[in-house]
mmCIF file of C-alpha atoms in Angstrom:
data_model
loop_
_atom_site.group_PDB
_atom_site.id
_atom_site.type_symbol
_atom_site.label_atom_id
_atom_site.label_comp_id
_atom_site.label_asym_id
_atom_site.label_seq_id
_atom_site.Cartn_x
_atom_site.Cartn_y
_atom_site.Cartn_z
ATOM 1 C CA MET T 1 120.647 145.804 106.038
ATOM 2 C CA ASN T 2 123.985 147.376 105.420
ATOM 3 C CA ALA T 3 126.606 148.342 108.479
ATOM 4 C CA VAL T 4 128.834 150.644 108.556
ATOM 5 C CA ILE T 5 131.957 150.344 111.445
ATOM 6 C CA PHE T 6 134.381 153.779 111.141
ATOM 7 C CA GLY T 7 138.247 152.113 112.085
ATOM 8 C CA ALA T 8 139.029 148.375 110.735
ATOM 9 C CA GLY T 9 141.230 147.389 113.202
ATOM 10 C CA ASN T 10 141.915 145.682 116.195
ATOM 11 C CA ILE T 11 137.912 145.413 117.448
ATOM 12 C CA GLY T 12 136.586 146.890 114.412
ATOM 13 C CA ARG T 13 138.294 143.399 112.567
ATOM 14 C CA GLY T 14 138.391 141.106 115.195
ATOM 15 C CA PHE T 15 134.834 141.855 116.648
ATOM 16 C CA ILE T 16 132.346 144.777 115.536
ATOM 17 C CA GLY T 17 132.687 143.555 111.744
ATOM 18 C CA ALA T 18 132.362 139.671 113.048
ATOM 19 C CA LEU T 19 129.428 139.980 114.460
ATOM 20 C CA PHE T 20 127.876 142.197 111.819
ATOM 21 C CA SER T 21 129.062 140.317 109.059
ATOM 22 C CA GLU T 22 127.655 136.421 110.965
ATOM 23 C CA ALA T 23 124.098 138.752 111.047
ATOM 24 C CA GLY T 24 124.073 138.767 107.805
ATOM 25 C CA LEU T 25 125.265 142.281 107.395
ATOM 26 C CA ASN T 26 126.888 144.061 104.076
ATOM 27 C CA VAL T 27 129.614 144.830 106.121
ATOM 28 C CA THR T 28 131.654 148.213 105.329
ATOM 29 C CA PHE T 29 134.587 149.668 106.647
ATOM 30 C CA ILE T 30 136.018 153.220 106.783
ATOM 31 C CA ASP T 31 139.408 153.574 107.143
ATOM 32 C CA VAL T 32 142.705 155.623 106.353
ATOM 33 C CA ALA T 33 144.853 152.422 105.622
ATOM 34 C CA LYS T 34 145.467 152.353 102.096
ATOM 35 C CA HIS T 35 146.782 149.167 102.334
ATOM 36 C CA ILE T 36 143.785 147.225 104.265
ATOM 37 C CA VAL T 37 141.260 149.624 102.272
ATOM 38 C CA GLU T 38 142.844 148.312 98.609
ATOM 39 C CA ARG T 39 143.275 144.505 100.178
ATOM 40 C CA MET T 40 139.705 144.579 101.058
ATOM 41 C CA ASN T 41 137.773 145.510 98.509
ATOM 42 C CA ALA T 42 139.952 142.571 96.638
ATOM 43 C CA ASP T 43 139.411 139.792 98.429
ATOM 44 C CA ARG T 44 136.047 140.957 99.995
ATOM 45 C CA SER T 45 136.657 138.582 103.245
ATOM 46 C CA TYR T 46 139.208 138.174 105.639
ATOM 47 C CA PRO T 47 140.326 135.540 107.429
ATOM 48 C CA LEU T 48 139.288 135.700 111.802
ATOM 49 C CA HIS T 49 142.113 133.598 113.652
ATOM 50 C CA ILE T 50 140.000 132.156 116.970
ATOM 51 C CA VAL T 51 143.518 131.912 119.510
ATOM 52 C CA GLY T 52 143.295 129.372 122.720
ATOM 53 C CA GLY T 53 141.115 126.736 123.303
ATOM 54 C CA LYS T 54 138.733 126.052 120.239
ATOM 55 C CA GLU T 55 141.462 127.114 118.152
ATOM 56 C CA LYS T 56 140.301 128.123 114.555
ATOM 57 C CA ILE T 57 139.872 130.015 111.266
ATOM 58 C CA VAL T 58 136.851 131.640 110.144
ATOM 59 C CA MET T 59 136.157 133.512 106.988
ATOM 60 C CA VAL T 60 134.537 136.689 107.894
ATOM 61 C CA LYS T 61 132.507 137.263 104.685
ATOM 62 C CA ASN T 62 130.041 140.470 102.590
ATOM 63 C CA VAL T 63 132.820 143.536 103.024
ATOM 64 C CA CYS T 64 134.061 146.560 101.835
ATOM 65 C CA ALA T 65 136.294 149.539 102.240
ATOM 66 C CA VAL T 66 136.102 152.682 102.369
ATOM 67 C CA ASP T 67 138.686 155.393 102.113
ATOM 68 C CA GLY T 68 138.482 157.819 104.952
ATOM 69 C CA ASN T 69 140.353 160.437 103.217
ATOM 70 C CA ASP T 70 137.251 160.333 100.322
ATOM 71 C CA ARG T 71 134.974 162.213 102.063
ATOM 72 C CA ASP T 72 132.112 161.462 98.884
ATOM 73 C CA SER T 73 132.303 157.332 99.257
ATOM 74 C CA ALA T 74 131.979 157.817 103.492
ATOM 75 C CA VAL T 75 129.453 160.130 103.180
ATOM 76 C CA GLU T 76 127.669 157.686 100.491
ATOM 77 C CA ALA T 77 128.234 154.266 102.654
ATOM 78 C CA ILE T 78 126.277 156.238 105.725
ATOM 79 C CA VAL T 79 123.657 156.979 103.994
ATOM 80 C CA ASN T 80 123.152 153.647 102.867
ATOM 81 C CA ALA T 81 123.434 152.212 106.656
ATOM 82 C CA ASP T 82 120.450 150.525 108.369
ATOM 83 C CA ILE T 83 123.287 150.262 112.653
ATOM 84 C CA ALA T 84 126.554 152.199 112.326
ATOM 85 C CA ALA T 85 129.201 151.655 114.480
ATOM 86 C CA THR T 86 133.138 153.599 115.942
ATOM 87 C CA CYS T 87 136.409 151.583 116.005
ATOM 88 C CA VAL T 88 138.745 153.743 116.431
ATOM 89 C CA GLY T 89 139.800 154.549 119.243
ATOM 90 C CA ALA T 90 138.384 157.924 122.371
ATOM 91 C CA LYS T 91 141.529 160.154 121.467
ATOM 92 C CA ALA T 92 140.037 159.485 117.065
ATOM 93 C CA ILE T 93 136.939 159.886 117.484
ATOM 94 C CA LYS T 94 136.866 163.455 116.646
ATOM 95 C CA TYR T 95 138.835 162.595 113.086
ATOM 96 C CA ILE T 96 135.874 160.640 112.035
ATOM 97 C CA LEU T 97 133.505 163.282 113.080
ATOM 98 C CA PRO T 98 133.212 165.208 109.574
ATOM 99 C CA ASN T 99 132.778 162.094 107.501
ATOM 100 C CA PHE T 100 129.689 161.428 110.040
ATOM 101 C CA VAL T 101 128.500 164.599 110.522
ATOM 102 C CA ALA T 102 128.253 165.176 106.001
ATOM 103 C CA GLY T 103 126.746 161.616 106.633
ATOM 104 C CA ILE T 104 123.508 162.830 108.983
ATOM 105 C CA LYS T 105 122.836 165.886 106.937
ATOM 106 C CA ALA T 106 122.738 163.701 104.101
ATOM 107 C CA ARG T 107 119.870 160.884 105.708
ATOM 108 C CA TYR T 108 118.254 164.077 107.345
ATOM 109 C CA LEU T 109 117.867 165.793 103.115
ATOM 110 C CA LEU T 110 116.718 162.420 101.937
ATOM 111 C CA GLY T 111 113.873 161.425 104.858
ATOM 112 C CA LYS T 112 116.168 158.826 105.969
ATOM 113 C CA ALA T 113 115.427 156.653 108.907
ATOM 114 C CA PRO T 114 117.366 157.136 112.458
ATOM 115 C CA LEU T 115 121.484 156.089 112.143
ATOM 116 C CA ASN T 116 121.920 154.647 115.863
ATOM 117 C CA LEU T 117 126.109 154.547 115.690
ATOM 118 C CA LEU T 118 127.449 151.516 118.746
ATOM 119 C CA ILE T 119 129.963 153.109 120.550
ATOM 120 C CA CYS T 120 132.650 150.761 120.605
ATOM 121 C CA GLU T 121 134.899 152.206 122.357
ATOM 122 C CA ASN T 122 136.917 151.898 125.900
ATOM 123 C CA LEU T 123 135.827 155.351 126.877
ATOM 124 C CA MET T 124 133.072 156.263 130.264
ATOM 125 C CA ASP T 125 130.440 158.621 129.303
ATOM 126 C CA ALA T 126 131.018 158.049 125.626
ATOM 127 C CA ASP T 127 127.543 158.943 124.049
ATOM 128 C CA LYS T 128 127.370 162.178 126.060
ATOM 129 C CA TYR T 129 131.404 163.103 124.670
ATOM 130 C CA ILE T 130 130.169 162.496 120.936
ATOM 131 C CA HIS T 131 126.673 163.617 121.781
ATOM 132 C CA SER T 132 128.954 167.280 123.142
ATOM 133 C CA LEU T 133 130.737 167.325 119.770
ATOM 134 C CA LEU T 134 127.929 166.691 117.324
ATOM 135 C CA GLU T 135 125.695 169.618 119.288
ATOM 136 C CA ASN T 136 127.952 171.930 117.400
ATOM 137 C CA GLU T 137 127.709 170.096 114.486
ATOM 138 C CA LEU T 138 124.329 169.569 113.600
ATOM 139 C CA THR T 139 120.713 170.754 114.416
ATOM 140 C CA ALA T 140 118.446 169.533 116.727
ATOM 141 C CA GLU T 141 116.789 167.816 114.145
ATOM 142 C CA GLU T 142 119.302 166.263 112.768
ATOM 143 C CA LEU T 143 121.045 165.023 115.938
ATOM 144 C CA ASP T 144 117.701 164.138 116.783
ATOM 145 C CA THR T 145 117.668 161.057 114.208
ATOM 146 C CA VAL T 146 121.099 159.466 115.971
ATOM 147 C CA GLY T 147 120.974 156.817 118.557
ATOM 148 C CA LEU T 148 124.378 156.924 120.427
ATOM 149 C CA VAL T 149 124.411 154.075 121.864
ATOM 150 C CA GLU T 150 127.323 153.300 124.173
ATOM 151 C CA THR T 151 128.327 149.714 124.026
ATOM 152 C CA SER T 152 130.839 147.176 126.588
ATOM 153 C CA VAL T 153 133.542 145.723 125.024
ATOM 154 C CA GLY T 154 134.712 142.359 126.838
ATOM 155 C CA ARG T 155 136.519 141.151 123.235
ATOM 156 C CA MET T 156 140.130 140.821 124.084
ATOM 157 C CA VAL T 157 143.065 140.869 120.694
ATOM 158 C CA PRO T 158 146.173 139.454 120.907
ATOM 159 C CA VAL T 159 148.367 142.033 120.560
ATOM 160 C CA PRO T 160 149.929 141.264 116.897
ATOM 161 C CA LYS T 161 152.353 139.253 115.668
ATOM 162 C CA ALA T 162 154.881 140.558 113.211
ATOM 163 C CA LEU T 163 153.345 139.556 108.878
ATOM 164 C CA SER T 164 155.531 137.969 106.502
ATOM 165 C CA GLU T 165 155.351 137.757 103.294
ATOM 166 C CA ASN T 166 152.842 135.474 102.529
ATOM 167 C CA ASP T 167 150.499 136.456 105.661
ATOM 168 C CA ASN T 168 147.186 138.451 104.512
ATOM 169 C CA PRO T 169 147.839 142.216 106.075
ATOM 170 C CA LEU T 170 143.758 141.261 106.532
ATOM 171 C CA LYS T 171 144.176 138.370 109.235
ATOM 172 C CA ILE T 172 143.657 138.713 113.091
ATOM 173 C CA ALA T 173 143.521 137.102 116.424
ATOM 174 C CA VAL T 174 141.280 137.037 118.447
ATOM 175 C CA GLU T 175 139.825 134.967 121.896
ATOM 176 C CA GLU T 176 136.860 132.920 121.447
ATOM 177 C CA TYR T 177 134.356 135.463 123.787
ATOM 178 C CA GLY T 178 131.979 137.431 121.804
ATOM 179 C CA VAL T 179 129.306 139.081 123.322
ATOM 180 C CA LEU T 180 128.369 142.815 122.782
ATOM 181 C CA PRO T 181 126.416 144.364 125.594
ATOM 182 C CA VAL T 182 124.657 147.500 124.122
ATOM 183 C CA ASP T 183 122.285 149.414 125.590
ATOM 184 C CA ARG T 184 118.434 149.338 124.667
ATOM 185 C CA ALA T 185 116.932 152.473 126.161
ATOM 186 C CA ALA T 186 119.565 154.270 123.549
ATOM 187 C CA PHE T 187 118.486 153.262 120.319
ATOM 188 C CA LYS T 188 115.831 155.256 118.143
ATOM 189 C CA GLY T 189 113.403 152.662 116.984
ATOM 190 C CA GLU T 190 113.544 148.764 116.940
ATOM 191 C CA VAL T 191 117.037 147.501 118.069
ATOM 192 C CA PRO T 192 117.768 145.201 115.210
ATOM 193 C CA GLU T 193 118.194 141.480 116.543
ATOM 194 C CA ILE T 194 122.071 140.743 116.234
ATOM 195 C CA LYS T 195 123.673 137.374 117.176
ATOM 196 C CA ASN T 196 125.332 137.826 120.530
ATOM 197 C CA MET T 197 124.855 141.310 120.544
ATOM 198 C CA VAL T 198 122.830 141.349 124.277
ATOM 199 C CA PRO T 199 120.462 144.189 124.359
ATOM 200 C CA PHE T 200 120.364 145.068 128.138
ATOM 201 C CA SER T 201 118.528 148.509 130.332
ATOM 202 C CA PRO T 202 119.946 149.900 132.400
ATOM 203 C CA PHE T 203 122.965 149.473 130.864
ATOM 204 C CA HIS T 204 124.851 151.474 133.403
ATOM 205 C CA TYR T 205 125.489 148.014 135.352
ATOM 206 C CA TYR T 206 128.198 146.924 132.064
ATOM 207 C CA ILE T 207 129.611 149.852 131.809
ATOM 208 C CA GLU T 208 130.486 149.234 135.465
ATOM 209 C CA ARG T 209 130.873 145.725 134.933
ATOM 210 C CA LYS T 210 133.906 145.427 132.687
ATOM 211 C CA LEU T 211 135.400 148.724 134.220
ATOM 212 C CA PHE T 212 135.178 147.406 137.579
ATOM 213 C CA ILE T 213 135.465 144.278 136.953
ATOM 214 C CA HIS T 214 136.893 143.061 133.740
ATOM 215 C CA ASN T 215 139.431 146.613 133.932
ATOM 216 C CA MET T 216 140.256 146.726 137.095
ATOM 217 C CA GLY T 217 141.285 142.898 137.778
ATOM 218 C CA HIS T 218 143.644 143.062 134.064
ATOM 219 C CA ALA T 219 144.549 145.947 135.986
ATOM 220 C CA ILE T 220 145.421 144.673 139.222
ATOM 221 C CA CYS T 221 146.942 141.441 137.293
ATOM 222 C CA ALA T 222 149.431 143.940 135.496
ATOM 223 C CA TYR T 223 150.856 145.892 138.010
ATOM 224 C CA LEU T 224 151.441 142.969 140.921
ATOM 225 C CA GLY T 225 152.973 140.883 137.456
ATOM 226 C CA THR T 226 154.765 144.578 136.939
ATOM 227 C CA ILE T 227 156.245 143.636 140.363
ATOM 228 C CA ALA T 228 157.425 140.659 140.503
ATOM 229 C CA ASN T 229 159.088 140.727 136.942
ATOM 230 C CA LYS T 230 156.701 139.942 134.525
ATOM 231 C CA GLU T 231 156.106 139.950 131.110
ATOM 232 C CA TYR T 232 152.823 138.764 130.390
ATOM 233 C CA ILE T 233 149.774 138.905 132.080
ATOM 234 C CA CYS T 234 149.580 135.230 131.611
ATOM 235 C CA ASP T 235 152.747 134.536 133.792
ATOM 236 C CA SER T 236 151.005 137.018 136.181
ATOM 237 C CA ILE T 237 147.508 135.438 136.923
ATOM 238 C CA VAL T 238 149.305 131.888 137.241
ATOM 239 C CA ASP T 239 150.718 132.975 140.461
ATOM 240 C CA PRO T 240 148.691 130.601 142.722
ATOM 241 C CA THR T 241 148.972 134.127 145.365
ATOM 242 C CA VAL T 242 148.174 136.775 142.672
ATOM 243 C CA ARG T 243 145.334 135.023 141.395
ATOM 244 C CA LEU T 244 143.648 134.936 144.326
ATOM 245 C CA LEU T 245 144.453 139.490 145.044
ATOM 246 C CA VAL T 246 143.191 140.214 141.575
ATOM 247 C CA HIS T 247 140.276 137.336 142.702
ATOM 248 C CA ASN T 248 139.287 138.753 145.724
ATOM 249 C CA ALA T 249 138.948 142.114 144.356
ATOM 250 C CA MET T 250 137.178 140.809 141.835
ATOM 251 C CA LEU T 251 135.105 139.751 144.167
ATOM 252 C CA GLU T 252 134.824 143.001 146.192
ATOM 253 C CA SER T 253 133.340 144.065 142.787
ATOM 254 C CA CYS T 254 130.780 141.293 142.192
ATOM 255 C CA ASP T 255 129.017 141.929 145.384
ATOM 256 C CA ALA T 256 128.769 145.994 144.940
ATOM 257 C CA LEU T 257 127.749 145.339 141.209
ATOM 258 C CA SER T 258 125.264 143.016 143.264
ATOM 259 C CA THR T 259 124.050 145.318 145.739
ATOM 260 C CA ARG T 260 123.627 148.401 143.616
ATOM 261 C CA TYR T 261 121.394 146.442 140.828
ATOM 262 C CA ASP T 262 119.956 144.716 143.230
ATOM 263 C CA THR T 263 120.926 141.697 140.558
ATOM 264 C CA PRO T 264 121.587 137.495 141.175
ATOM 265 C CA ILE T 265 125.888 138.166 142.480
ATOM 266 C CA ARG T 266 126.394 134.262 140.927
ATOM 267 C CA PRO T 267 126.674 136.113 137.385
ATOM 268 C CA LEU T 268 129.018 137.959 138.233
ATOM 269 C CA LEU T 269 131.288 135.622 140.372
ATOM 270 C CA ASP T 270 131.082 133.040 137.456
ATOM 271 C CA HIS T 271 131.719 136.129 134.525
ATOM 272 C CA ALA T 272 134.501 137.156 137.643
ATOM 273 C CA ASN T 273 135.720 133.602 137.548
ATOM 274 C CA ASP T 274 135.742 133.297 133.476
ATOM 275 C CA LEU T 275 137.784 136.676 132.755
ATOM 276 C CA ILE T 276 140.993 134.908 135.354
ATOM 277 C CA ARG T 277 140.626 132.099 132.552
ATOM 278 C CA ARG T 278 140.596 134.381 130.099
ATOM 279 C CA PHE T 279 143.723 136.482 131.254
ATOM 280 C CA ALA T 280 145.762 132.864 131.011
ATOM 281 C CA ASN T 281 145.105 131.935 127.743
ATOM 282 C CA ARG T 282 149.536 133.101 126.006
ATOM 283 C CA GLU T 283 148.207 132.896 122.894
ATOM 284 C CA LEU T 284 147.164 136.437 123.948
ATOM 285 C CA GLY T 285 150.345 137.712 124.332
ATOM 286 C CA ASP T 286 149.606 140.806 126.315
ATOM 287 C CA THR T 287 151.840 142.151 128.761
ATOM 288 C CA CYS T 288 152.068 143.836 132.254
ATOM 289 C CA SER T 289 153.326 147.095 130.417
ATOM 290 C CA ARG T 290 150.555 147.559 127.487
ATOM 291 C CA VAL T 291 147.625 146.531 130.596
ATOM 292 C CA GLY T 292 148.839 148.466 133.096
ATOM 293 C CA GLY T 293 150.128 151.535 131.613
ATOM 294 C CA ASP T 294 148.367 155.235 131.804
ATOM 295 C CA ILE T 295 148.770 154.786 135.418
ATOM 296 C CA PRO T 296 147.764 158.105 136.047
ATOM 297 C CA ARG T 297 144.490 157.382 133.713
ATOM 298 C CA LYS T 298 143.582 154.078 136.335
ATOM 299 C CA LEU T 299 143.854 155.751 139.024
ATOM 300 C CA ALA T 300 141.604 157.849 138.489
ATOM 301 C CA ASN T 301 138.839 159.459 140.536
ATOM 302 C CA SER T 302 135.852 157.884 138.569
ATOM 303 C CA ASP T 303 138.668 155.182 136.438
ATOM 304 C CA ARG T 304 138.686 150.895 137.329
ATOM 305 C CA LEU T 305 140.879 151.227 140.668
ATOM 306 C CA THR T 306 139.865 153.945 142.297
ATOM 307 C CA GLY T 307 136.318 154.093 140.782
ATOM 308 C CA ALA T 308 135.846 150.989 142.267
ATOM 309 C CA ALA T 309 137.155 150.763 145.525
ATOM 310 C CA LYS T 310 134.794 153.588 145.770
ATOM 311 C CA SER T 311 131.865 151.811 144.224
ATOM 312 C CA ALA T 312 131.877 148.915 146.750
ATOM 313 C CA GLU T 313 131.966 151.038 149.022
ATOM 314 C CA GLU T 314 128.866 153.118 149.225
ATOM 315 C CA MET T 315 127.736 149.908 148.901
ATOM 316 C CA GLY T 316 128.882 149.253 152.414
ATOM 317 C CA ILE T 317 132.213 146.491 151.374
ATOM 318 C CA PHE T 318 135.095 148.327 151.964
ATOM 319 C CA PRO T 319 137.797 147.859 149.070
ATOM 320 C CA VAL T 320 141.068 145.990 151.132
ATOM 321 C CA TYR T 321 142.102 143.789 148.174
ATOM 322 C CA ILE T 322 141.047 146.573 145.245
ATOM 323 C CA CYS T 323 142.917 148.988 147.854
ATOM 324 C CA THR T 324 145.918 146.551 147.136
ATOM 325 C CA GLY T 325 145.882 146.421 143.598
ATOM 326 C CA SER T 326 145.581 150.539 143.874
ATOM 327 C CA ALA T 327 149.265 149.528 146.343
ATOM 328 C CA ALA T 328 150.225 148.064 142.884
ATOM 329 C CA ALA T 329 149.847 150.530 140.883
ATOM 330 C CA LEU T 330 151.711 153.423 143.329
ATOM 331 C CA HIS T 331 154.416 151.038 144.029
ATOM 332 C CA CYS T 332 154.956 151.107 140.278
ATOM 333 C CA TYR T 333 154.766 154.527 139.815
ATOM 334 C CA ILE T 334 156.707 155.788 141.953
ATOM 335 C CA LYS T 335 159.587 154.120 140.424
ATOM 336 C CA GLU T 336 158.821 154.353 137.464
ATOM 337 C CA ASN T 337 159.200 158.297 138.182
ATOM 338 C CA ALA T 338 161.217 158.453 140.343
ATOM 339 C CA LEU T 339 159.428 159.795 142.751
ATOM 340 C CA GLU T 340 160.442 158.463 146.439
ATOM 341 C CA HIS T 341 161.651 161.407 147.482
ATOM 342 C CA MET T 342 158.140 163.131 147.314
ATOM 343 C CA CYS T 343 155.393 161.739 150.147
ATOM 344 C CA PRO T 344 153.107 158.978 148.617
ATOM 345 C CA SER T 345 150.303 160.483 150.259
ATOM 346 C CA ASP T 346 150.490 163.728 148.213
ATOM 347 C CA VAL T 347 150.798 162.005 144.757
ATOM 348 C CA LEU T 348 147.915 159.774 145.880
ATOM 349 C CA VAL T 349 145.912 161.542 145.910
ATOM 350 C CA SER T 350 147.049 163.805 143.513
ATOM 351 C CA LEU T 351 146.537 160.915 141.568
ATOM 352 C CA THR T 352 143.125 159.802 142.646
ATOM 353 C CA GLY T 353 141.849 163.136 144.155
ATOM 354 C CA LEU T 354 140.407 161.609 146.972
ATOM 355 C CA SER T 355 141.510 163.468 150.440
ATOM 356 C CA ALA T 356 144.450 162.422 152.279
ATOM 357 C CA ASP T 357 142.284 160.935 155.254
ATOM 358 C CA ASP T 358 139.690 159.200 153.108
ATOM 359 C CA LYS T 359 140.374 156.118 154.248
ATOM 360 C CA ILE T 360 140.349 154.603 150.634
ATOM 361 C CA THR T 361 143.296 156.657 150.638
ATOM 362 C CA LEU T 362 144.265 155.013 153.959
ATOM 363 C CA CYS T 363 143.775 151.968 153.424
ATOM 364 C CA THR T 364 146.256 152.109 149.912
ATOM 365 C CA LEU T 365 148.861 153.801 151.425
ATOM 366 C CA GLU T 366 148.832 151.227 154.131
ATOM 367 C CA MET T 367 149.622 148.300 151.409
ATOM 368 C CA TYR T 368 152.401 150.642 149.799
ATOM 369 C CA GLU T 369 154.054 150.220 152.610
ATOM 370 C CA TYR T 370 154.436 146.646 152.092
ATOM 371 C CA PHE T 371 154.830 146.336 148.780
ATOM 372 C CA LYS T 372 157.977 149.958 149.363
ATOM 373 C CA SER T 373 159.465 147.405 152.267
ATOM 374 C CA GLY T 374 159.999 144.436 149.500
ATOM 375 C CA LEU T 375 156.930 142.442 151.850
ATOM 376 C CA SER T 376 156.230 138.606 149.715
ATOM 377 C CA PHE T 377 153.469 139.289 147.913
ATOM 378 C CA ALA T 378 151.963 135.619 149.583
ATOM 379 C CA ASP T 379 152.322 138.089 152.952
ATOM 380 C CA ILE T 380 150.963 140.788 151.237
ATOM 381 C CA LEU T 381 147.392 138.693 150.890
ATOM 382 C CA ASN T 382 148.076 138.011 154.703
ATOM 383 C CA LYS T 383 147.900 141.222 155.460
ATOM 384 C CA ALA T 384 145.133 142.531 153.447
ATOM 385 C CA ASP T 385 143.074 139.997 154.932
ATOM 386 C CA GLU T 386 143.078 140.405 158.572
ATOM 387 C CA LYS T 387 142.456 144.048 157.431
ATOM 388 C CA LYS T 388 139.954 142.438 155.742
ATOM 389 C CA HIS T 389 138.573 140.337 158.573
ATOM 390 C CA GLU T 390 138.436 143.659 161.599
ATOM 391 C CA ILE T 391 136.988 145.635 159.079
ATOM 392 C CA LEU T 392 134.176 142.766 158.869
ATOM 393 C CA GLY T 393 134.674 142.684 162.404
ATOM 394 C CA MET T 394 133.805 145.940 163.194
ATOM 395 C CA ILE T 395 130.705 146.206 160.590
ATOM 396 C CA VAL T 396 129.262 142.362 162.975
#
């Protein structure tokens, strides 16, 4: 079998290329970085450095590359592919579409089987977004030969270190975790058996697990770390109070997802605990500024903070600890943008889309005042605990 991957960057080489190669597929990357394309075609392999825990180097074999600016070669790779994936970043999807569209049209004329495209991007409703772009370029019949398969990319990739003169430019470091959940229902035809690719339906469960547990907990760790003047995520999460605040927020999401999807909570709790272990992986070198960047997006109505809080509330779980994380984000945003002169309620409402009298808004603002006043994390945790106890008492 042949696979084609759009993007030979961190996730392309560090996760999906390795996943396909280990399953015995011949992998062709489509990328515009000429030095990557040339070296991959010369070596036909690249080193994958597994960092943290069981550290090792694995050679990813049976790979080659095509320059994305060479339309004919890109189309040929797409025509010959049995499965495809996009790993270019959400903002770059529109730039790969011309090659993909040309490849699908060529496949259709040749009577080829449908091509499933694994969408390995950190983007909610990525399948709907790509479908909206493709429907303007393909006929209904051509579009029907494309399976737009959402995935949940959970593998974390360290910040690349400066290469020395003798380093292989293809070498990439990743954490050991390498499971890829995919939307079983979105495949056209048979779902291929690929080790560590886990088909699941309804897939929105995995989308929310990634966004509302992994991404949400990661973001809260970053904002608390920023307030505590920690540069790295690993230094933030080892603070016992930060760890407990992050863990409690993740537990609220675990409870909500277990209730919403009528699934056992134990695997979700195990996943949350393992994520905290992974956040502490010093070899990842991930910074609070990177993970916590773009606060407006992360506080947006359906994203990791506000979306997780709403999801929990809908399931009858009032998200005190998630609101505490949102308050930390609000504190960072106001401070970074010198908005202290503005009403914090107005700022929060503009970012979240919630009303000023929404319970989530009010709880977030209450916790924000504690951060603003310089209260210690231990005292803020106690305030959150008391708030949670008060709400649980009212529910009981």
